[in-house]
Amino acid sequence: MKFERTRGTDDFLPKDTAIWQYLEAQLREICETYHFKEIRTPIFEHTEVFQRGVGETTDIVQKEMYSFFDQGERSITLRPEGTAGVARAYIQNKLYGEVNQPIKVYYNGPMFRYERQQEGRRRQFHQFCVEALGSEDPAIDAEVIALAMGIYERLGIDSIQLVINSLGDIESRKQHREALINHFTPHIDELCSDCQNRLSTNPLRVLDCKTDMDHPAMKTAPKILDFLNEESAQYFEQVKSYLDAMDIPYVVDATLVRGLDYYNHTAFEIMGTAEGFGAHSTLLGGGRYNGLVEEFGGPSTPGVGFGLGMERLLLALEHDEIELPLDNELDVFVVKIGDSVSEQAMRTVYQLRKAGFKVDQDYQKRGVKAQFRAAGRLQAKFVIVIGEEEMNKATVNLRSMADREEIEVANEELVTVLKSKLGGTK
Ligand code: HAM
């Protein structure tokens, strides 16, 4: 029997994980500069968390969740997204009681959605997300957007566009909802069966239907921006003026609605604009979700955040042909001449590793030439050669792979010499 990966999942091999680790470190660093701290919540939650949080009528909940009953007959779901779990954790751990609000957190990990096979859509994918809970200041919306934009800037990806919209507050959305129902009802027979249901349950969802997206009524559908009440309009203006103050370019797209129900006020996406990016150009999506914590039975708590697709970030790096400064090099490869030196070599490798150098040696009983070739393939900066002669003298032969310079070094001097040669980075 031959086992293969489940569709829509990936194996990330050592050559790939070097890139992931680099990116994750960069993302962490930028989050720290914005004073966000890491949170880790479970990868599975009670199914109700997502039903209530993401919304019963969303595609995610209706079609895409990996749900199962556990041994205790509880319905469990592998998280399709992280915001609902963070809101649950905010309440359960009484983070609303902390003096410093908003609580600013980031997290990173796998998400699961049963998606149709398409480029850029995986069934297990990875998001890097931030959430700020506990403030209704438009400055925090702008800050979260600035952080998102800063990630791509830091990595040198410039073929991106920030798209923003406002979904307004509950009152504005009610007005818009009525208008949508009035607009689509005459066309109800021409819409897909999902949209026929959505029109009565959640008409906003009709606007992001993939089946009916080309229906003429979509283009003329009432836009939420025309229904914003005074307060919501002012909120949006304030977010925009903060973005202007930071010189962050954006376009307003009144048709941007996002695919999750918890959003209100600010909604935004960052699109990849490189040629050939195709339909899955949304690199990152986020927005404000003021009612979510309350929906879960917590105190009224505003929130805002985003989720960045890691796989799509990798695609964007590829499209922009960006070489990351990965440090894959080995400091030292130890070449052994003959079996009799193997203990001495083991001791040297061990001591150098303890001193913090990245070191490897041959485990294939290869000849000297083949060991040197291996050192080259592994991009070793230095090769240490140990033969019987060196062993007896308690020295090694240290060879720089860059300039082929060779020196004899006493064993007890080796760490100091290497430290000075490797520029004091150890
Ligand atoms: P989302 O728009 O569903 O938002 O996902 C955010 C990002 O995750 C997308 O823009 C995309 O880059 C990536 N993504 C989504 N689905 C897939 C997939 N099947 N394969 C690969 N990448 C994918 C959320 O999940 C919200 N929780 C974001 C958020 C956080 N809003 C506020 N806080």
CSV table of N, CA and C in Angstrom, one decimal, residues 87-183:
chain,number,residue,atom,x,y,z
A,87,ALA,N,-11.1,35.2,20.3
A,87,ALA,CA,-12.2,35.9,21.0
A,87,ALA,C,-12.6,35.0,22.2
A,88,ARG,N,-12.7,33.7,21.9
A,88,ARG,CA,-13.1,32.8,22.9
A,88,ARG,C,-12.1,32.8,24.1
A,89,ALA,N,-10.8,32.8,23.7
A,89,ALA,CA,-9.7,32.8,24.7
A,89,ALA,C,-9.7,34.1,25.5
A,90,TYR,N,-10.0,35.2,24.9
A,90,TYR,CA,-10.1,36.5,25.5
A,90,TYR,C,-11.1,36.5,26.6
A,91,ILE,N,-12.2,35.9,26.4
A,91,ILE,CA,-13.3,35.8,27.4
A,91,ILE,C,-12.9,34.8,28.5
A,92,GLN,N,-12.5,33.6,28.0
A,92,GLN,CA,-12.3,32.5,29.0
A,92,GLN,C,-11.1,32.8,30.0
A,93,ASN,N,-10.1,33.6,29.5
A,93,ASN,CA,-9.0,34.0,30.3
A,93,ASN,C,-9.2,35.4,30.9
A,94,LYS,N,-10.4,35.9,30.8
A,94,LYS,CA,-10.7,37.2,31.4
A,94,LYS,C,-9.7,38.3,31.0
A,95,LEU,N,-9.3,38.3,29.8
A,95,LEU,CA,-8.3,39.3,29.3
A,95,LEU,C,-8.9,40.7,29.3
A,96,TYR,N,-10.2,40.7,29.3
A,96,TYR,CA,-10.9,42.0,29.4
A,96,TYR,C,-10.7,42.7,30.7
A,97,GLY,N,-10.2,41.9,31.7
A,97,GLY,CA,-10.0,42.5,33.0
A,97,GLY,C,-8.6,43.1,33.1
A,98,GLU,N,-7.7,42.9,32.2
A,98,GLU,CA,-6.4,43.5,32.3
A,98,GLU,C,-6.4,45.0,32.1
A,99,VAL,N,-5.5,45.6,32.8
A,99,VAL,CA,-5.5,47.1,32.8
A,99,VAL,C,-5.1,47.7,31.5
A,100,ASN,N,-4.1,47.1,30.8
A,100,ASN,CA,-3.7,47.6,29.5
A,100,ASN,C,-4.5,47.1,28.4
A,101,GLN,N,-5.4,47.9,27.9
A,101,GLN,CA,-6.2,47.5,26.7
A,101,GLN,C,-5.8,48.5,25.6
A,102,PRO,N,-5.8,48.1,24.4
A,102,PRO,CA,-6.3,46.8,23.9
A,102,PRO,C,-5.2,45.8,24.1
A,103,ILE,N,-5.7,44.5,24.1
A,103,ILE,CA,-4.8,43.4,24.2
A,103,ILE,C,-4.4,43.1,22.7
A,104,LYS,N,-3.1,43.2,22.5
A,104,LYS,CA,-2.6,43.1,21.1
A,104,LYS,C,-1.8,41.8,21.0
A,105,VAL,N,-2.3,40.9,20.2
A,105,VAL,CA,-1.7,39.6,20.0
A,105,VAL,C,-1.5,39.2,18.6
A,106,TYR,N,-0.5,38.3,18.4
A,106,TYR,CA,-0.3,37.7,17.1
A,106,TYR,C,-0.2,36.2,17.2
A,107,TYR,N,-0.4,35.5,16.2
A,107,TYR,CA,-0.3,34.0,16.2
A,107,TYR,C,-0.1,33.6,14.8
A,108,ASN,N,0.4,32.3,14.7
A,108,ASN,CA,0.9,31.8,13.4
A,108,ASN,C,0.6,30.3,13.5
A,109,GLY,N,0.0,29.8,12.4
A,109,GLY,CA,-0.2,28.3,12.4
A,109,GLY,C,-1.1,27.9,11.4
A,110,PRO,N,-1.3,26.5,11.4
A,110,PRO,CA,-2.2,25.9,10.3
A,110,PRO,C,-3.7,26.2,10.5
A,111,MET,N,-4.4,26.4,9.4
A,111,MET,CA,-5.8,26.5,9.4
A,111,MET,C,-6.3,25.5,8.4
A,112,PHE,N,-7.6,25.1,8.5
A,112,PHE,CA,-8.1,24.0,7.7
A,112,PHE,C,-9.4,24.4,7.1
A,113,ARG,N,-9.5,24.3,5.7
A,113,ARG,CA,-10.7,24.5,5.0
A,113,ARG,C,-10.8,23.5,3.9
A,114,TYR,N,-12.0,22.9,3.8
A,114,TYR,CA,-12.2,22.0,2.7
A,114,TYR,C,-12.5,22.8,1.4
A,115,GLU,N,-11.4,23.1,0.7
A,115,GLU,CA,-11.5,24.0,-0.5
A,115,GLU,C,-11.5,23.1,-1.7
A,116,ARG,N,-12.1,23.6,-2.8
A,116,ARG,CA,-11.9,22.9,-4.1
A,116,ARG,C,-10.4,23.1,-4.5
A,117,GLN,N,-9.9,22.1,-5.2
A,117,GLN,CA,-8.5,22.2,-5.6
A,117,GLN,C,-8.3,23.3,-6.6
A,118,GLN,N,-7.5,24.3,-6.3
A,118,GLN,CA,-7.2,25.4,-7.1
A,118,GLN,C,-5.9,26.0,-6.7
A,119,GLU,N,-5.2,26.6,-7.6
A,119,GLU,CA,-3.9,27.2,-7.3
A,119,GLU,C,-4.1,28.2,-6.2
A,120,GLY,N,-3.3,28.2,-5.1
A,120,GLY,CA,-3.4,29.2,-4.1
A,120,GLY,C,-4.4,28.9,-3.0
A,121,ARG,N,-5.2,27.8,-3.2
A,121,ARG,CA,-6.1,27.4,-2.2
A,121,ARG,C,-5.7,26.0,-1.7
A,122,ARG,N,-5.4,25.9,-0.4
A,122,ARG,CA,-5.0,24.7,0.2
A,122,ARG,C,-6.0,24.3,1.2
A,123,ARG,N,-6.0,23.0,1.6
A,123,ARG,CA,-6.9,22.6,2.6
A,123,ARG,C,-6.3,22.7,4.0
A,124,GLN,N,-5.0,22.5,4.1
A,124,GLN,CA,-4.3,22.9,5.2
A,124,GLN,C,-3.4,24.1,4.8
A,125,PHE,N,-3.6,25.3,5.3
A,125,PHE,CA,-2.8,26.4,4.9
A,125,PHE,C,-2.4,27.1,6.2
A,126,HIS,N,-1.5,28.1,6.1
A,126,HIS,CA,-1.0,28.7,7.3
A,126,HIS,C,-1.2,30.2,7.2
A,127,GLN,N,-1.6,30.7,8.4
A,127,GLN,CA,-1.8,32.2,8.5
A,127,GLN,C,-1.0,32.7,9.6
A,128,PHE,N,-0.5,34.0,9.3
A,128,PHE,CA,0.1,34.8,10.4
A,128,PHE,C,-0.9,35.9,10.6
A,129,CYS,N,-1.4,36.0,11.9
A,129,CYS,CA,-2.5,36.9,12.2
A,129,CYS,C,-2.2,37.8,13.3
A,130,VAL,N,-2.8,39.0,13.3
A,130,VAL,CA,-2.8,39.8,14.5
A,130,VAL,C,-4.2,40.2,14.9
A,131,GLU,N,-4.4,40.4,16.2
A,131,GLU,CA,-5.7,40.8,16.7
A,131,GLU,C,-5.5,41.9,17.8
A,132,ALA,N,-6.3,42.9,17.8
A,132,ALA,CA,-6.2,43.9,18.9
A,132,ALA,C,-7.6,44.0,19.5
A,133,LEU,N,-7.8,43.6,20.7
A,133,LEU,CA,-9.1,43.6,21.3
A,133,LEU,C,-9.2,44.6,22.4
A,134,GLY,N,-10.3,45.4,22.4
A,134,GLY,CA,-10.5,46.3,23.6
A,134,GLY,C,-10.3,47.7,23.3
A,135,SER,N,-10.3,48.1,22.0
A,135,SER,CA,-10.2,49.5,21.7
A,135,SER,C,-11.1,49.8,20.4
A,136,GLU,N,-11.8,50.9,20.5
A,136,GLU,CA,-12.6,51.3,19.3
A,136,GLU,C,-12.0,52.5,18.7
A,137,ASP,N,-10.7,52.8,18.9
A,137,ASP,CA,-10.1,53.9,18.3
A,137,ASP,C,-9.7,53.6,16.9
A,138,PRO,N,-10.1,54.5,15.9
A,138,PRO,CA,-9.7,54.2,14.5
A,138,PRO,C,-8.2,54.2,14.3
A,139,ALA,N,-7.5,54.7,15.3
A,139,ALA,CA,-6.0,54.7,15.2
A,139,ALA,C,-5.5,53.2,15.2
A,140,ILE,N,-6.2,52.4,15.9
A,140,ILE,CA,-5.8,51.0,16.0
A,140,ILE,C,-6.1,50.2,14.7
A,141,ASP,N,-7.1,50.6,14.0
A,141,ASP,CA,-7.4,50.0,12.7
A,141,ASP,C,-6.3,50.4,11.7
A,142,ALA,N,-5.9,51.7,11.8
A,142,ALA,CA,-4.8,52.2,10.9
A,142,ALA,C,-3.5,51.5,11.3
A,143,GLU,N,-3.3,51.3,12.6
A,143,GLU,CA,-2.0,50.7,13.0
A,143,GLU,C,-1.9,49.3,12.5
A,144,VAL,N,-3.0,48.5,12.6
A,144,VAL,CA,-3.0,47.2,12.1
A,144,VAL,C,-2.8,47.1,10.6
A,145,ILE,N,-3.4,48.0,9.9
A,145,ILE,CA,-3.2,48.1,8.4
A,145,ILE,C,-1.7,48.4,8.2
A,146,ALA,N,-1.2,49.4,8.9
A,146,ALA,CA,0.2,49.8,8.7
A,146,ALA,C,1.2,48.6,9.0
A,147,LEU,N,0.8,47.8,10.0
A,147,LEU,CA,1.7,46.6,10.3
A,147,LEU,C,1.6,45.7,9.1
A,148,ALA,N,0.4,45.5,8.6
A,148,ALA,CA,0.2,44.5,7.5
A,148,ALA,C,1.0,45.0,6.3
A,149,MET,N,0.9,46.3,5.9
A,149,MET,CA,1.7,46.8,4.8
A,149,MET,C,3.2,46.7,5.0
A,150,GLY,N,3.6,47.0,6.3
A,150,GLY,CA,5.0,47.0,6.6
A,150,GLY,C,5.6,45.6,6.4
A,151,ILE,N,4.9,44.5,6.5
A,151,ILE,CA,5.4,43.2,6.3
A,151,ILE,C,5.9,43.1,4.9
A,152,TYR,N,5.1,43.5,3.9
A,152,TYR,CA,5.4,43.3,2.5
A,152,TYR,C,6.6,44.2,2.2
A,153,GLU,N,6.5,45.4,2.8
A,153,GLU,CA,7.6,46.4,2.5
A,153,GLU,C,8.9,45.9,3.0
A,154,ARG,N,8.9,45.4,4.2
A,154,ARG,CA,10.1,44.8,4.8
A,154,ARG,C,10.7,43.7,3.9
A,155,LEU,N,9.9,42.9,3.3
A,155,LEU,CA,10.4,41.8,2.5
A,155,LEU,C,10.7,42.2,1.1
A,156,GLY,N,10.4,43.4,0.8
A,156,GLY,CA,10.7,43.9,-0.6
A,156,GLY,C,9.7,43.6,-1.6
A,157,ILE,N,8.5,43.3,-1.2
A,157,ILE,CA,7.4,43.0,-2.2
A,157,ILE,C,6.7,44.3,-2.5
A,158,ASP,N,6.8,44.8,-3.7
A,158,ASP,CA,6.1,46.1,-3.9
A,158,ASP,C,4.9,45.9,-4.8
A,159,SER,N,4.7,44.8,-5.5
A,159,SER,CA,3.5,44.6,-6.3
A,159,SER,C,2.3,44.3,-5.5
A,160,ILE,N,1.9,45.2,-4.7
A,160,ILE,CA,0.7,45.0,-3.8
A,160,ILE,C,-0.2,46.2,-3.9
A,161,GLN,N,-1.5,46.0,-3.5
A,161,GLN,CA,-2.4,47.1,-3.4
A,161,GLN,C,-3.3,46.9,-2.2
A,162,LEU,N,-3.4,47.9,-1.4
A,162,LEU,CA,-4.3,47.9,-0.2
A,162,LEU,C,-5.7,48.4,-0.6
A,163,VAL,N,-6.7,47.6,-0.4
A,163,VAL,CA,-8.0,47.9,-0.7
A,163,VAL,C,-8.8,48.0,0.6
A,164,ILE,N,-9.5,49.1,0.8
A,164,ILE,CA,-10.3,49.2,2.1
A,164,ILE,C,-11.8,49.5,1.8
A,165,ASN,N,-12.6,49.3,2.8
A,165,ASN,CA,-14.0,49.6,2.7
A,165,ASN,C,-14.5,49.7,4.1
A,166,SER,N,-15.7,50.3,4.2
A,166,SER,CA,-16.4,50.2,5.5
A,166,SER,C,-17.7,49.5,5.4
A,167,LEU,N,-17.9,48.6,6.4
A,167,LEU,CA,-19.2,47.8,6.4
A,167,LEU,C,-20.1,48.5,7.4
A,168,GLY,N,-19.7,49.6,8.0
A,168,GLY,CA,-20.6,50.3,8.9
A,168,GLY,C,-21.0,49.6,10.1
A,169,ASP,N,-21.8,50.3,11.0
A,169,ASP,CA,-22.2,49.7,12.2
A,169,ASP,C,-23.5,48.9,12.0
A,170,ILE,N,-24.1,48.4,13.1
A,170,ILE,CA,-25.3,47.6,12.9
A,170,ILE,C,-26.4,48.3,12.3
A,171,GLU,N,-26.6,49.6,12.7
A,171,GLU,CA,-27.7,50.4,12.1
A,171,GLU,C,-27.5,50.5,10.6
A,172,SER,N,-26.3,50.9,10.2
A,172,SER,CA,-26.0,51.1,8.7
A,172,SER,C,-26.2,49.8,8.0
A,173,ARG,N,-25.8,48.7,8.6
A,173,ARG,CA,-25.9,47.4,7.9
A,173,ARG,C,-27.4,47.0,7.7
A,174,LYS,N,-28.2,47.4,8.7
A,174,LYS,CA,-29.6,47.1,8.6
A,174,LYS,C,-30.3,47.8,7.4
A,175,GLN,N,-29.9,49.0,7.2
A,175,GLN,CA,-30.4,49.8,6.1
A,175,GLN,C,-30.0,49.1,4.8
A,176,HIS,N,-28.7,48.8,4.7
A,176,HIS,CA,-28.1,48.2,3.5
A,176,HIS,C,-28.8,46.8,3.2
A,177,ARG,N,-29.0,46.1,4.3
A,177,ARG,CA,-29.6,44.8,4.2
A,177,ARG,C,-31.0,44.9,3.5
A,178,GLU,N,-31.8,45.8,3.9
A,178,GLU,CA,-33.1,46.1,3.3
A,178,GLU,C,-33.0,46.4,1.8
A,179,ALA,N,-32.0,47.2,1.5
A,179,ALA,CA,-31.8,47.7,0.2
A,179,ALA,C,-31.4,46.5,-0.7
A,180,LEU,N,-30.5,45.6,-0.1
A,180,LEU,CA,-30.1,44.4,-0.9
A,180,LEU,C,-31.3,43.5,-1.2
A,181,ILE,N,-32.1,43.3,-0.2
A,181,ILE,CA,-33.3,42.4,-0.4
A,181,ILE,C,-34.2,43.0,-1.5
A,182,ASN,N,-34.4,44.3,-1.4
A,182,ASN,CA,-35.3,44.9,-2.5
A,182,ASN,C,-34.6,44.8,-3.8
A,183,HIS,N,-33.3,44.9,-3.9
A,183,HIS,CA,-32.6,44.9,-5.2
A,183,HIS,C,-32.6,43.5,-5.8
